[in-house]
mmCIF file of C-alpha atoms in Angstrom:
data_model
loop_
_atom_site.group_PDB
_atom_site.id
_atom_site.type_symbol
_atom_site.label_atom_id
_atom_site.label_comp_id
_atom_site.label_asym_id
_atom_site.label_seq_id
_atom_site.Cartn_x
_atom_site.Cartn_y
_atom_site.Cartn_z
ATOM 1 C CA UNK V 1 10.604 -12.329 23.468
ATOM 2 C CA UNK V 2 11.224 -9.740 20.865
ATOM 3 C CA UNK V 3 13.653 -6.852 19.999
ATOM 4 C CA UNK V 4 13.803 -3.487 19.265
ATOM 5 C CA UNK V 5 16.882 -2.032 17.862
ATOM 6 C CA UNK V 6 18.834 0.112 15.257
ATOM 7 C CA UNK V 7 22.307 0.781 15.312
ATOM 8 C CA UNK V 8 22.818 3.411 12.481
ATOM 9 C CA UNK V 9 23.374 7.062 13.956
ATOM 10 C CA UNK V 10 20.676 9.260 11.817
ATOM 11 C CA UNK V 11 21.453 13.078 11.397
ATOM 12 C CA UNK V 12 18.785 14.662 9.547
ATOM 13 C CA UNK V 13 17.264 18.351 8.841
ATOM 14 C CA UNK V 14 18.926 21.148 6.737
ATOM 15 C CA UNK V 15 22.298 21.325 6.678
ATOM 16 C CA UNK V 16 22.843 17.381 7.997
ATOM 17 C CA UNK V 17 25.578 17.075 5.291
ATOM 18 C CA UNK V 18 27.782 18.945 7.201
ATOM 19 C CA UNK V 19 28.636 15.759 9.348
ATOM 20 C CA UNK V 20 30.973 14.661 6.791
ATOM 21 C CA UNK V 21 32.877 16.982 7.414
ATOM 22 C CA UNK V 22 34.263 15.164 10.178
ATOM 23 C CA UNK V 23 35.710 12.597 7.951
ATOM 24 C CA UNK V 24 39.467 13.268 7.438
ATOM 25 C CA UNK V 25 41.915 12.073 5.834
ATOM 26 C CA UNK V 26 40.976 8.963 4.505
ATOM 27 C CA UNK V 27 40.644 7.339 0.908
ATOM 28 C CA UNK V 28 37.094 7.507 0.512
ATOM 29 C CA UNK V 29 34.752 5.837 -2.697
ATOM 30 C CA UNK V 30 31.674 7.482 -3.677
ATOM 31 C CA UNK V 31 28.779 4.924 -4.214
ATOM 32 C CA UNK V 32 26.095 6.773 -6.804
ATOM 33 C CA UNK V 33 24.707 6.230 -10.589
ATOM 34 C CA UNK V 34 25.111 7.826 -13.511
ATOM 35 C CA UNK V 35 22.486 10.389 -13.240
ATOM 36 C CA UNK V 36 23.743 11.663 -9.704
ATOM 37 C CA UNK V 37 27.752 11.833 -11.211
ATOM 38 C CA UNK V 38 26.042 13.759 -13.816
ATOM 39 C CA UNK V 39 24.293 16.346 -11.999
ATOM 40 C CA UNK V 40 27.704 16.850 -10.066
ATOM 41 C CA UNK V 41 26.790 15.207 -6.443
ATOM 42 C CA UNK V 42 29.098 13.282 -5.599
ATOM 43 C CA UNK V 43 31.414 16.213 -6.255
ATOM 44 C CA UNK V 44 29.444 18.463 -3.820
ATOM 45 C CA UNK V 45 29.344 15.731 -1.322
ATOM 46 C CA UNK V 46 33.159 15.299 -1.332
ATOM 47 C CA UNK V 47 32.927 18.486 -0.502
ATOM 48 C CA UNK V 48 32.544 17.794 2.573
ATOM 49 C CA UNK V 49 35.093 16.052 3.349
ATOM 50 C CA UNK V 50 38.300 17.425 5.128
ATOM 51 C CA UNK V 51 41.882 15.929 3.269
ATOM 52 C CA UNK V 52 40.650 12.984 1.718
ATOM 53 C CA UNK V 53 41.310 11.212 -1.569
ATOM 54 C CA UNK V 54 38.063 10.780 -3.443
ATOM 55 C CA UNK V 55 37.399 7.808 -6.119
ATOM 56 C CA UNK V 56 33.662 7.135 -7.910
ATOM 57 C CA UNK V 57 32.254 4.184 -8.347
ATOM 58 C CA UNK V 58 28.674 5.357 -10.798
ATOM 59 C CA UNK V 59 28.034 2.067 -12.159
ATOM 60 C CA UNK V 60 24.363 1.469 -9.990
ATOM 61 C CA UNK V 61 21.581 1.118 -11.733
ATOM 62 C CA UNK V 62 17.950 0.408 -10.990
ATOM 63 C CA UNK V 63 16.975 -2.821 -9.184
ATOM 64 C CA UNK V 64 21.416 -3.389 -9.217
ATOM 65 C CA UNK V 65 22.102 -6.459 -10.566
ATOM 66 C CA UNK V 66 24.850 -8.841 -8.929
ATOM 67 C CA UNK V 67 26.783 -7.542 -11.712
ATOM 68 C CA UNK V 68 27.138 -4.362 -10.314
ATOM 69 C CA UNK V 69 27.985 -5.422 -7.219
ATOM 70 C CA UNK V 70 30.912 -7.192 -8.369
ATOM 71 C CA UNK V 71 32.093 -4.413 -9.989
ATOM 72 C CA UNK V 72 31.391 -2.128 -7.048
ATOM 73 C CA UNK V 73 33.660 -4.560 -5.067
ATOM 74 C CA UNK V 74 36.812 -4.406 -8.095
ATOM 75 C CA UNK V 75 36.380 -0.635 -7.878
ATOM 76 C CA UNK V 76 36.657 -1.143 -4.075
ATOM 77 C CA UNK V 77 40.099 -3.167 -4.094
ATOM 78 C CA UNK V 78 41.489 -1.015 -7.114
ATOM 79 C CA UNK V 79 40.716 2.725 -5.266
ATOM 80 C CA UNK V 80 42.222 0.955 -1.940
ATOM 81 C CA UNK V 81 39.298 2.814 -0.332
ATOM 82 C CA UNK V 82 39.002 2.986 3.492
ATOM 83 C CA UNK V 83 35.540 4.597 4.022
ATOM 84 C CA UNK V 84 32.620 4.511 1.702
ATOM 85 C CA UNK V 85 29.350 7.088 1.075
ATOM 86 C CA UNK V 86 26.709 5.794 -0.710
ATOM 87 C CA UNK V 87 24.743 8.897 -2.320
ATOM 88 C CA UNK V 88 21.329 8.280 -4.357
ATOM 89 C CA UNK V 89 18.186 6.255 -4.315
ATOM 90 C CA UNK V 90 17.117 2.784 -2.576
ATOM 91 C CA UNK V 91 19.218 1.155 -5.643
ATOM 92 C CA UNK V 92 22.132 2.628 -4.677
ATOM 93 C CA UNK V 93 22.247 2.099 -1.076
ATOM 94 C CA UNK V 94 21.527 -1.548 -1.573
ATOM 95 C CA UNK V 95 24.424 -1.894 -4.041
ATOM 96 C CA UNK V 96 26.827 -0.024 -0.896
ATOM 97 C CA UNK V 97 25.403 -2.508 1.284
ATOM 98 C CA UNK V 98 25.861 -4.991 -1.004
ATOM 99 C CA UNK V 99 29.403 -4.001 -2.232
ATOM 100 C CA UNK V 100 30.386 -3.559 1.689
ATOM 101 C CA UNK V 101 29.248 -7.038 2.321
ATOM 102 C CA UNK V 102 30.859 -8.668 -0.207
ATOM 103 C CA UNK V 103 34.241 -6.848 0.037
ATOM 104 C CA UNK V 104 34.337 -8.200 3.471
ATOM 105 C CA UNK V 105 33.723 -11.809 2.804
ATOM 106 C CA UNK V 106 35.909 -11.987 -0.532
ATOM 107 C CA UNK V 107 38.366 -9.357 -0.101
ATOM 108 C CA UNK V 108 38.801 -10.007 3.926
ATOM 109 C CA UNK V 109 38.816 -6.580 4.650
ATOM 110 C CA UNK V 110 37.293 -5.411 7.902
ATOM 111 C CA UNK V 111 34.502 -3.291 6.368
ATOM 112 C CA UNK V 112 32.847 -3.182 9.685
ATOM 113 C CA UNK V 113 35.137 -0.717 11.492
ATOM 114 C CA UNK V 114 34.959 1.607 8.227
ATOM 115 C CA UNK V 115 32.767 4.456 8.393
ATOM 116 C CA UNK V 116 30.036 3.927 6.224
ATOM 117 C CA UNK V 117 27.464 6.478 5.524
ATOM 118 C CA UNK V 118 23.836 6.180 3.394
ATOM 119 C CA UNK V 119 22.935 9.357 1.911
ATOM 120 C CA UNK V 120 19.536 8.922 0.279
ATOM 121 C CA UNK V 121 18.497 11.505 -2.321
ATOM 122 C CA UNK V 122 15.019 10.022 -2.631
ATOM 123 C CA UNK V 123 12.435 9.014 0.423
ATOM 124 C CA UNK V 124 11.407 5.951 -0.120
ATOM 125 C CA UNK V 125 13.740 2.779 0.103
ATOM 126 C CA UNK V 126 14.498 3.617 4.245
ATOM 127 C CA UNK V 127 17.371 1.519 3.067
ATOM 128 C CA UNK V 128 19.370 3.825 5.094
ATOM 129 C CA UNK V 129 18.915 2.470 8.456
ATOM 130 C CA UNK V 130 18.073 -1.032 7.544
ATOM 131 C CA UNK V 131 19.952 -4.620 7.473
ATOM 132 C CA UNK V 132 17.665 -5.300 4.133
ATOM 133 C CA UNK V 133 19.315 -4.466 0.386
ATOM 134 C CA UNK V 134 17.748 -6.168 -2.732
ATOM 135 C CA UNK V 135 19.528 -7.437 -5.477
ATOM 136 C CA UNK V 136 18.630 -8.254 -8.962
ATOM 137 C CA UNK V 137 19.189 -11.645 -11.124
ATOM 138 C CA UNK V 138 19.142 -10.188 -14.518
ATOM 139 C CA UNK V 139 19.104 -14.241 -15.594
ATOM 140 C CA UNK V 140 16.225 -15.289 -13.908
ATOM 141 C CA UNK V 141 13.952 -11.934 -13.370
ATOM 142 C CA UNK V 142 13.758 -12.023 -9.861
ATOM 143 C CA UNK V 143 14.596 -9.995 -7.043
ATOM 144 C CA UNK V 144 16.318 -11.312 -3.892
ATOM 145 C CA UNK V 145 15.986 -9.566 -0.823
ATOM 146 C CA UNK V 146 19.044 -10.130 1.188
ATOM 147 C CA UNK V 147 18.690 -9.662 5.500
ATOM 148 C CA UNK V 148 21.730 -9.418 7.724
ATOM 149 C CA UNK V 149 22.298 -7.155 10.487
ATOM 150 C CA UNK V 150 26.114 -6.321 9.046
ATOM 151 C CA UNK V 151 23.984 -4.603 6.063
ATOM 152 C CA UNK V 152 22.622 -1.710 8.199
ATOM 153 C CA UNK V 153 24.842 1.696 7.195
ATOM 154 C CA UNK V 154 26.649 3.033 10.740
ATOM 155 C CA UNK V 155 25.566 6.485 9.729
ATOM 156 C CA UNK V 156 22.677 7.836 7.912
ATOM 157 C CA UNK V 157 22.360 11.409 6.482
ATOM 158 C CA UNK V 158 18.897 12.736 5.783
ATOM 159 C CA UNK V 159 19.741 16.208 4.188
ATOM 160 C CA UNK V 160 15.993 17.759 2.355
ATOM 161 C CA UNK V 161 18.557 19.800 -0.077
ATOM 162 C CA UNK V 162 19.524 16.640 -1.830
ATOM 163 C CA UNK V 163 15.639 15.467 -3.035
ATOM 164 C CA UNK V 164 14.638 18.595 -4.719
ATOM 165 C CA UNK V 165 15.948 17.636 -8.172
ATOM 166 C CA UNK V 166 13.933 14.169 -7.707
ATOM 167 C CA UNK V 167 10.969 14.278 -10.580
ATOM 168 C CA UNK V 168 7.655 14.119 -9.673
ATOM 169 C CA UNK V 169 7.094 10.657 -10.810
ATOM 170 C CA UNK V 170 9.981 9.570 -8.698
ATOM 171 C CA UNK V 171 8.514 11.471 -5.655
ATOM 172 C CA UNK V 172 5.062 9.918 -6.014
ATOM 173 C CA UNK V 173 6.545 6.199 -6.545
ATOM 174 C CA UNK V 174 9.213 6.499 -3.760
ATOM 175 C CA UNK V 175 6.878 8.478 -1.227
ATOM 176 C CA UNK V 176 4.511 5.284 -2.132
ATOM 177 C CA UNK V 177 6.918 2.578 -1.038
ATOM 178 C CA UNK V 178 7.299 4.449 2.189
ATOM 179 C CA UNK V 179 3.664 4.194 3.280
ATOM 180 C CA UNK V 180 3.677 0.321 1.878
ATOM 181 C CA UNK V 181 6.168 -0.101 4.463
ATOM 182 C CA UNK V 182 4.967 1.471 6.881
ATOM 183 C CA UNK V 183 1.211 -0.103 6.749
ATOM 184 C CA UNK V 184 2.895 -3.380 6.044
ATOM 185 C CA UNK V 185 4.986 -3.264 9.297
ATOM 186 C CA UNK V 186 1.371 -2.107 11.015
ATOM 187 C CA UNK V 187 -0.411 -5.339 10.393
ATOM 188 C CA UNK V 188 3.022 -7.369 10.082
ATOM 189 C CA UNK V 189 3.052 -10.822 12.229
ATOM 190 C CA UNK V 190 6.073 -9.212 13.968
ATOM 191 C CA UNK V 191 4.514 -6.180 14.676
ATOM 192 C CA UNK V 192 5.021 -4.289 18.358
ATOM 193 C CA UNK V 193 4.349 -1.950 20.117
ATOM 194 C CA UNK V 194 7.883 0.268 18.904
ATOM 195 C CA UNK V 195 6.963 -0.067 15.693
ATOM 196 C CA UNK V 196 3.378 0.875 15.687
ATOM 197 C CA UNK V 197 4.548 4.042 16.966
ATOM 198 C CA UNK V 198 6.705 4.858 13.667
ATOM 199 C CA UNK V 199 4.178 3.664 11.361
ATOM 200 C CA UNK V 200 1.490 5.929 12.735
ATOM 201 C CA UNK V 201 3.347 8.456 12.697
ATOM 202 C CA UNK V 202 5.038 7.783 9.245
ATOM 203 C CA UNK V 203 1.294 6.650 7.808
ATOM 204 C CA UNK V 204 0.121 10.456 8.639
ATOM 205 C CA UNK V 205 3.272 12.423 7.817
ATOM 206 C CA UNK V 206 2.734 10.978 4.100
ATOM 207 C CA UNK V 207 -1.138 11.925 3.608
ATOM 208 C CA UNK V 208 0.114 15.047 4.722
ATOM 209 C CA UNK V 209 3.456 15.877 2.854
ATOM 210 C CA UNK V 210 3.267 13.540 -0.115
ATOM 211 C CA UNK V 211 1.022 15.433 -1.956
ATOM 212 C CA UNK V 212 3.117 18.894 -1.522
ATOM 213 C CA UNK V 213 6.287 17.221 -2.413
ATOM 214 C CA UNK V 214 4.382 16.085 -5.386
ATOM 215 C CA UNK V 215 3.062 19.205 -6.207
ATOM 216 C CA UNK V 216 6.419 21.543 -5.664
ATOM 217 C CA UNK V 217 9.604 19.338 -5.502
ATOM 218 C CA UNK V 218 11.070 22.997 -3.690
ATOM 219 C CA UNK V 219 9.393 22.494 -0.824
ATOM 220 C CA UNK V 220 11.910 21.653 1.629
ATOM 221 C CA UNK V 221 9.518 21.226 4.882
ATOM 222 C CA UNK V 222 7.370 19.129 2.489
ATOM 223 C CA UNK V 223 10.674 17.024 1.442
ATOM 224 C CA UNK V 224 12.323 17.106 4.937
ATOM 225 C CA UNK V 225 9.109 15.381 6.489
ATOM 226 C CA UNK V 226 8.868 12.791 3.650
ATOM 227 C CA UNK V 227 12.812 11.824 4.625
ATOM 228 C CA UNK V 228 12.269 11.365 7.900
ATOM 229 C CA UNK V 229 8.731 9.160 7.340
ATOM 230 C CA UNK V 230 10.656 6.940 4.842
ATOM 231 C CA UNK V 231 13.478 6.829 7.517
ATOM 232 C CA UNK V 232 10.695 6.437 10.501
ATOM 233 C CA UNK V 233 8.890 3.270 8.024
ATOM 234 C CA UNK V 234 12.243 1.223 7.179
ATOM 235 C CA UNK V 235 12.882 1.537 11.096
ATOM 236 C CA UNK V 236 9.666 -0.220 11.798
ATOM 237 C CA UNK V 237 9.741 -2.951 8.453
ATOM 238 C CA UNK V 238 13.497 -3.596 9.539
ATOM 239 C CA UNK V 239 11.390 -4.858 13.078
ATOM 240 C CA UNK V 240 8.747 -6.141 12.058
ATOM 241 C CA UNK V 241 8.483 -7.530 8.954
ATOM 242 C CA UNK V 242 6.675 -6.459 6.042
ATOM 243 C CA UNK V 243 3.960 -8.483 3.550
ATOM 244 C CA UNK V 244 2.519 -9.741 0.690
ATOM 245 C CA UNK V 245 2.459 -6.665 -0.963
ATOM 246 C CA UNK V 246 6.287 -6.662 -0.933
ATOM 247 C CA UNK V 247 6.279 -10.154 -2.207
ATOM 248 C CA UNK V 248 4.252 -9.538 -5.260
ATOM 249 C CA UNK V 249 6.071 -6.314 -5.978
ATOM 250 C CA UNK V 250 9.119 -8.265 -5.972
ATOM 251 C CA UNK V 251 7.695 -10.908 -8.388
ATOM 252 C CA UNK V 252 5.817 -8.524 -10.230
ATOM 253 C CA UNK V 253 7.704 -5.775 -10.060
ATOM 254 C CA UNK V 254 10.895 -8.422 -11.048
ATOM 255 C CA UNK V 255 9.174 -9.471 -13.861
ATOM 256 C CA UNK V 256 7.728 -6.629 -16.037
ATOM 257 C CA UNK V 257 10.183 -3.997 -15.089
ATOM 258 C CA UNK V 258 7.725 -1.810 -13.392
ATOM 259 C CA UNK V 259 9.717 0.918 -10.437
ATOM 260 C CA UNK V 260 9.066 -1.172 -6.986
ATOM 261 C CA UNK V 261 7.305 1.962 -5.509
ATOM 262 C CA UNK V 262 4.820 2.059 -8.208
ATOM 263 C CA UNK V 263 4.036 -1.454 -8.535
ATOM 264 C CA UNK V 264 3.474 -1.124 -4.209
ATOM 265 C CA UNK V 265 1.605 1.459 -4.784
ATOM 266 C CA UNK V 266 -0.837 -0.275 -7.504
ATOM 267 C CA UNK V 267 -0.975 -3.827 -5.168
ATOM 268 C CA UNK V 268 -1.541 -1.855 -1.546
ATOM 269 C CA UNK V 269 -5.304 -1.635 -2.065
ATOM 270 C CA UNK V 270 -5.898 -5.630 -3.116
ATOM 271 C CA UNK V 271 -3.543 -6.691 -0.436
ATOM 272 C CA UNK V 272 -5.770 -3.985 2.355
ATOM 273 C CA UNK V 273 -8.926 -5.488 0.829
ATOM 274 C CA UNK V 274 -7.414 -9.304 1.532
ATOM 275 C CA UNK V 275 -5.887 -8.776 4.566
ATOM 276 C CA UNK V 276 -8.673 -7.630 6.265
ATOM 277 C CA UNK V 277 -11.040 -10.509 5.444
ATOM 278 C CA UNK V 278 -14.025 -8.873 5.574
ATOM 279 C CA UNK V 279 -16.359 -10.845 3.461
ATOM 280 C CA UNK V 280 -14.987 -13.970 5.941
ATOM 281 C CA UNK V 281 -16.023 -12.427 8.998
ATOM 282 C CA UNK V 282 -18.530 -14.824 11.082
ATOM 283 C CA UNK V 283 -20.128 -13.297 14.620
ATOM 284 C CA UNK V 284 -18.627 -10.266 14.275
ATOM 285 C CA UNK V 285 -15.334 -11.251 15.162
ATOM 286 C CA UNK V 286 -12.865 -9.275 12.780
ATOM 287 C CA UNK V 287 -9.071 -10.179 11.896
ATOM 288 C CA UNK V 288 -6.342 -7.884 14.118
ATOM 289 C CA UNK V 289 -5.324 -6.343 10.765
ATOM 290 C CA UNK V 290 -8.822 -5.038 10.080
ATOM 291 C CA UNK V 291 -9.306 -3.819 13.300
ATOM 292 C CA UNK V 292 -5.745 -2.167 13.079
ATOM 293 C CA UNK V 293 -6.302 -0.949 9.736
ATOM 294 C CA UNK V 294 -9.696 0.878 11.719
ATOM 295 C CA UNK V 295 -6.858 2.111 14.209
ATOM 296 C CA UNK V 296 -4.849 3.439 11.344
ATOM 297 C CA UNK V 297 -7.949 5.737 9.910
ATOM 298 C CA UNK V 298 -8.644 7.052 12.703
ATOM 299 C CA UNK V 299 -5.229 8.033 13.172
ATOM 300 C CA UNK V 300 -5.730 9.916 9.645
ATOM 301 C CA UNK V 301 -9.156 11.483 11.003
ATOM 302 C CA UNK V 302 -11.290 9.456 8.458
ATOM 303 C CA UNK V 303 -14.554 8.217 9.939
ATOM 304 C CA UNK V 304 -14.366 5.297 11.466
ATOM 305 C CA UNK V 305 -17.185 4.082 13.821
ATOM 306 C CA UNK V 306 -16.805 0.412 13.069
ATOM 307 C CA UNK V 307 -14.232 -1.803 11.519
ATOM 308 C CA UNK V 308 -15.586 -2.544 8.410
ATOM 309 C CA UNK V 309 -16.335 1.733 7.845
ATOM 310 C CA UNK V 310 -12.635 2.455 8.874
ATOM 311 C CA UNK V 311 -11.322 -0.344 6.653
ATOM 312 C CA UNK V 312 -13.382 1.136 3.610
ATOM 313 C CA UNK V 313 -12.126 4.251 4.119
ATOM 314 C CA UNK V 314 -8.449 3.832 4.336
ATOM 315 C CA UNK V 315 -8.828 1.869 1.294
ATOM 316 C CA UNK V 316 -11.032 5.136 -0.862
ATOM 317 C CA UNK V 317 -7.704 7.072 1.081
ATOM 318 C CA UNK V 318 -5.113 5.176 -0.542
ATOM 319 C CA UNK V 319 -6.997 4.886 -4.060
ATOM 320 C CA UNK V 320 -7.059 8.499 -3.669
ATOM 321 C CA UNK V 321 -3.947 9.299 -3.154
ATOM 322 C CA UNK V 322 -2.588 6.904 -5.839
ATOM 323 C CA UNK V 323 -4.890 8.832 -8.358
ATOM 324 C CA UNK V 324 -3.784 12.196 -7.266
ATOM 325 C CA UNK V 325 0.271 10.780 -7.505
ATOM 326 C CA UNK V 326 -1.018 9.636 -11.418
ATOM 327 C CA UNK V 327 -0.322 6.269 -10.452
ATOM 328 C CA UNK V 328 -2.077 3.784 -12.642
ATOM 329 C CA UNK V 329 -4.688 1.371 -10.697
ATOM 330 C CA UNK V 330 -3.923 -1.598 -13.136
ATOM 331 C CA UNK V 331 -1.596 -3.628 -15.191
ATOM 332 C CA UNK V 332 -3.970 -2.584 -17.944
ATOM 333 C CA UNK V 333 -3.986 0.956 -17.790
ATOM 334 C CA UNK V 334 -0.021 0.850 -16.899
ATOM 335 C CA UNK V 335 0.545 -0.257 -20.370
ATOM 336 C CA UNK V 336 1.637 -3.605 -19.743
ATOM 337 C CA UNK V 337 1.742 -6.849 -22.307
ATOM 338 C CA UNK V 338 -1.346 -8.988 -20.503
ATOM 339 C CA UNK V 339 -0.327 -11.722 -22.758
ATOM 340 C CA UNK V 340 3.104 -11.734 -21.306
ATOM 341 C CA UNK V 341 1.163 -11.542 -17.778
ATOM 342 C CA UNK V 342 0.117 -14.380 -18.514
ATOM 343 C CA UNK V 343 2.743 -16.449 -19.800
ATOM 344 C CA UNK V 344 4.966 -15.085 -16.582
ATOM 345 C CA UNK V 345 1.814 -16.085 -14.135
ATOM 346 C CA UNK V 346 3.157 -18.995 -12.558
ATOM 347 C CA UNK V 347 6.683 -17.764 -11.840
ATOM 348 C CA UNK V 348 5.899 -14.865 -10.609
ATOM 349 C CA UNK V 349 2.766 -16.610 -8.077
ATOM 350 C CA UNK V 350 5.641 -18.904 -6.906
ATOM 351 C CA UNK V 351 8.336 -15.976 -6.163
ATOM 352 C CA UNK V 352 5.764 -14.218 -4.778
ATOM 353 C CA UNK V 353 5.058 -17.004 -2.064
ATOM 354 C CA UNK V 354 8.675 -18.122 -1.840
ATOM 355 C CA UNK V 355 9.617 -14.294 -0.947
ATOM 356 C CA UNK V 356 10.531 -13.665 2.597
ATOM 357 C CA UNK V 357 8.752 -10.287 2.907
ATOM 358 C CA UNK V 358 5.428 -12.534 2.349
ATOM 359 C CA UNK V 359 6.429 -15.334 5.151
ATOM 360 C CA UNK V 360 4.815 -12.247 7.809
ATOM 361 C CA UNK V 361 1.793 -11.164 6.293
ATOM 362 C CA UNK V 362 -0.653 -11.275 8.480
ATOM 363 C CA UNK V 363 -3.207 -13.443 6.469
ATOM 364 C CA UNK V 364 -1.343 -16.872 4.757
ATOM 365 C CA UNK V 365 -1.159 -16.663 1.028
ATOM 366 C CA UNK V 366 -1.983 -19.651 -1.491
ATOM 367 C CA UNK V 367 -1.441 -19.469 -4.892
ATOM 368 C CA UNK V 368 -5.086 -19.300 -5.275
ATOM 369 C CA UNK V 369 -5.229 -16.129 -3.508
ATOM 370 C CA UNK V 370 -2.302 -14.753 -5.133
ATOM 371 C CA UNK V 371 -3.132 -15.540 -8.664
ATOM 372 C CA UNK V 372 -6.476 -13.623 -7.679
ATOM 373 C CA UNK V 373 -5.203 -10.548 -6.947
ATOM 374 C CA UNK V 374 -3.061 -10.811 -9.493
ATOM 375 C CA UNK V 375 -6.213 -11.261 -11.787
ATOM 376 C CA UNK V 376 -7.700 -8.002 -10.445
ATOM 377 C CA UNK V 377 -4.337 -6.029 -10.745
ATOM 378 C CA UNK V 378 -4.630 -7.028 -14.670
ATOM 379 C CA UNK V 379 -7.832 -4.692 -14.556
ATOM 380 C CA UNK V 380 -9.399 -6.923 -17.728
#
C-alpha cells in the first residue's frame, strides 16, 4: 500500500501575499538572511500583517548550520513569538523548519497549532510543502537531510513578485534543483502514479520557463510558472523519494562548497546515463527508468522512437540546458582543487551511499559505481 498526501495549504499567483493579512494580532518572528533584511523584505512582508508585533531573526545562511538553528530557537524563546514566516531561499525554510522543530522538543512549546507559513523567494528547494529540511555539520562537512512529517510548513505562499531580485546564477542553479527533483521522483523506487503526474508536468514547465527566467528575471509569467514547478517537484520527491543524484550532491556538494542546485545540475546527466543501464541491456529488455526516462522525452516532444533514442535525447536536453544556464559540466572547469577531490574521495563515496535520498534510486549504488561517476564529474 502506498500514500499520497500533503497537508500544507498552497496560495500562489500574483498578489498571494495578501493572505497574511489574515494574521492578527499575534507576536510574530520573521525567519530570513542577511541579504533579504537588507533589501527590506521582511519589512514589506510584515506588512501584511494586521496588529502584530514583529521580531527578525536574519541569522540563516547557506546550507544553515546547526548553529543557526540554535540560535533561531534562542531568538524564538527571547521574542516570545507565537507564529512564525519564514521568507527566502531553500536555506531558510529548512532553518524555520528546523528552528520550529526544535523549539517544540526543547522549549515544549506547541509549535504545531502555530501558524506557520514558507514564503520562498527562490524556486527551487520546494521546501515549502515538504517534511524534508537539510542541515549542515560545519565539523564534519556533511549535510544531513532530516524527514518528519511535523517539518512540512501549514501554509505555503508562492507570490512571483518576491523572485525578481533573484540573480541569474541563482535562477539557473535553483530552477536546476527543481527538475533534479522532479526527474528523480520520476524514476524513484517509490514512484506512483500521483507523482508522475507532477513531475511531468513540472519536467516541461522548466524546459519551457527556465530559460526566460534566466534570460529576464522581470518576467513574472516566466517566474510564476517556475514557483509553482518547484512547488509541483518537492510535492512529488516528498512521495516518492528522490536519488543518487541527491546523495552525491549532498556529499559533494557538502564537501567543496559548491550551491546544491549547481552541483545537481552538473551530476543529473552521469546519474541519467547510469540509471538507465543501457550498455547492460541483454534481449532487449530495458530497466523501468530507461523506459520512463523515453516517457519523459516524449513528454518534452524530443524524438523518441525507441528507448535507447529517447534516453539519448533527454540526456543532449539536459546538457543543453545546463550550457545555456552557464553551468559548468565538470569539477574541472568549475574551478575546483582536484587534488583536494581526491584526498576527500572516500568520505564523500561513503556519505554519498550512507545518504537517505540514495537508499531509492532506482539502480543500487556501490562505491565502485560512485567513485566512477565521480571520476567523470572531475572532467580530467
Amino acid at each position: 500500500m502506498k500514500e499520497f498526501s500533503f497537508s500544507t495549504r498552497i496560495f500562489f499567483g500574483e498578489g498571494a501575499l495578501e493572505r497574511l493579512r489574515k494574521v492578527e494580532d499575534k507576536r510574530v518572528m520573521i525567519v530570513t538572511d542577511r541579504f533579504m533584511a537588507n533589501m527590506g523584505v521582511p519589512d514589506k512582508v510584515a506588512g501584511y500583517l494586521t496588529r502584530c508585533q514583529v521580531s527578525v531573526f536574519d541569522g540563516v545562511v547557506p546550507d544553515p548550520p546547526i548553529e543557526v538553528v540554535a540560535a533561531g530557537v534562542q531568538a524564538l524563546q527571547e521574542s516570545g513569538a507565537e507564529a512564525m514566516i519564514a521568507v527566502g531561499g531553500g536555506s531558510t525554510i529548512d532553518a524555520a523548519k528546523a528552528i520550529r522543530a526544535v523549539a517544540k522538543e526543547t522549549l515544549h512549546i506547541d509549535t504545531d497549532r502555530w501558524e506557520c507559513f514558507a514564503v520562498p523567494t527562490t524556486s527551487g528547494t520546494g521546501s515549502e510543502v515538504t517534511e524534508y529540511a537539510v542541515i549542515t555539520d560545519r565539523a564534519k562537512g556533511i549535510k544531513y537531510p532530516l524527514d518528519s512529517k511535523a517539518l512540512r510548513p501549514p501554509v505555503a505562499i508562492l507570490d512571483p513578485q518576491l523572485t525578481v531580485s533573484a540573480p541569474a546564477s541563482v535562477t539557473a542553479d535553483a530552477g536546476m534543483d527543481v527538475l533534479t527533483h522532479a526527474i528523480e521522483a520520476y524514476v524513484s523506487k517509490g514512484a506512483n502514479d500521483f507523482s508522475d503526474a507532477l513531475c511531468e508536468k513540472a519536467v516541461s514547465l522548466v524546459f519551457r520557463f527556465l530559460p526566460l527566467a534566466f534570460q529576464d528575471g522581470t518576467d513574472l509569467l516566466a517566474r510564476e510558472k517556475m514557483h509553482n514547478a518547484s512547488c509541483m517537484a518537492g510535492l512529488a520527491f516528498n512521495s516518492a523519494g528522490l536519488g543518487l543524484t541527491h546523495g552525491m550532491a549532498h556529499a559533494v556538494g557538502g564537501k567543496l562548497h559548491i550551491p546544491h542546485g549547481r552541483i545537481n545540475a552538473m551530476l543529473l546527466p552521469h546519474i541519467i546515463q547510469f540509471n538507465a543501464n543501457l550498455a547492460g541491456v541483454r534481449g532487449g529488455e530495458y530497466a523501468l527508468a530507461a523506459k520512463k526516462y523515453q516517457r519523459l522525452a516524449k513528454t518534452l516532444d524530443l524524438p523518441a522512437p525507441s528507448v535507447r533514442l529517447g534516453v539519448s535525447n533527454l540526456l543532449r536536453e539536459v546538457e543543453h540546458l545546463n550550457r545555456v544556464l552557464k553551468i559548468p559540466a565538470t569539477l574541472k572547469e568549475w574551478g575546483g582543487d582536484l587534488e583536494q577531490v581526491k584526498q576527500l574521495w572516500d568520505e564523500m563515496v561513503s556519505a554519498a551511499l550512507a545518504d537517505v535520498t540514495t537508499s531509492t534510486n532506482p539502480r543500487p549504488a556501490t562505491a565502485e559505481s560512485v567513485s566512477a561517476i565521480l571520476q567523470r564529474l572531475m572532467g580530467k
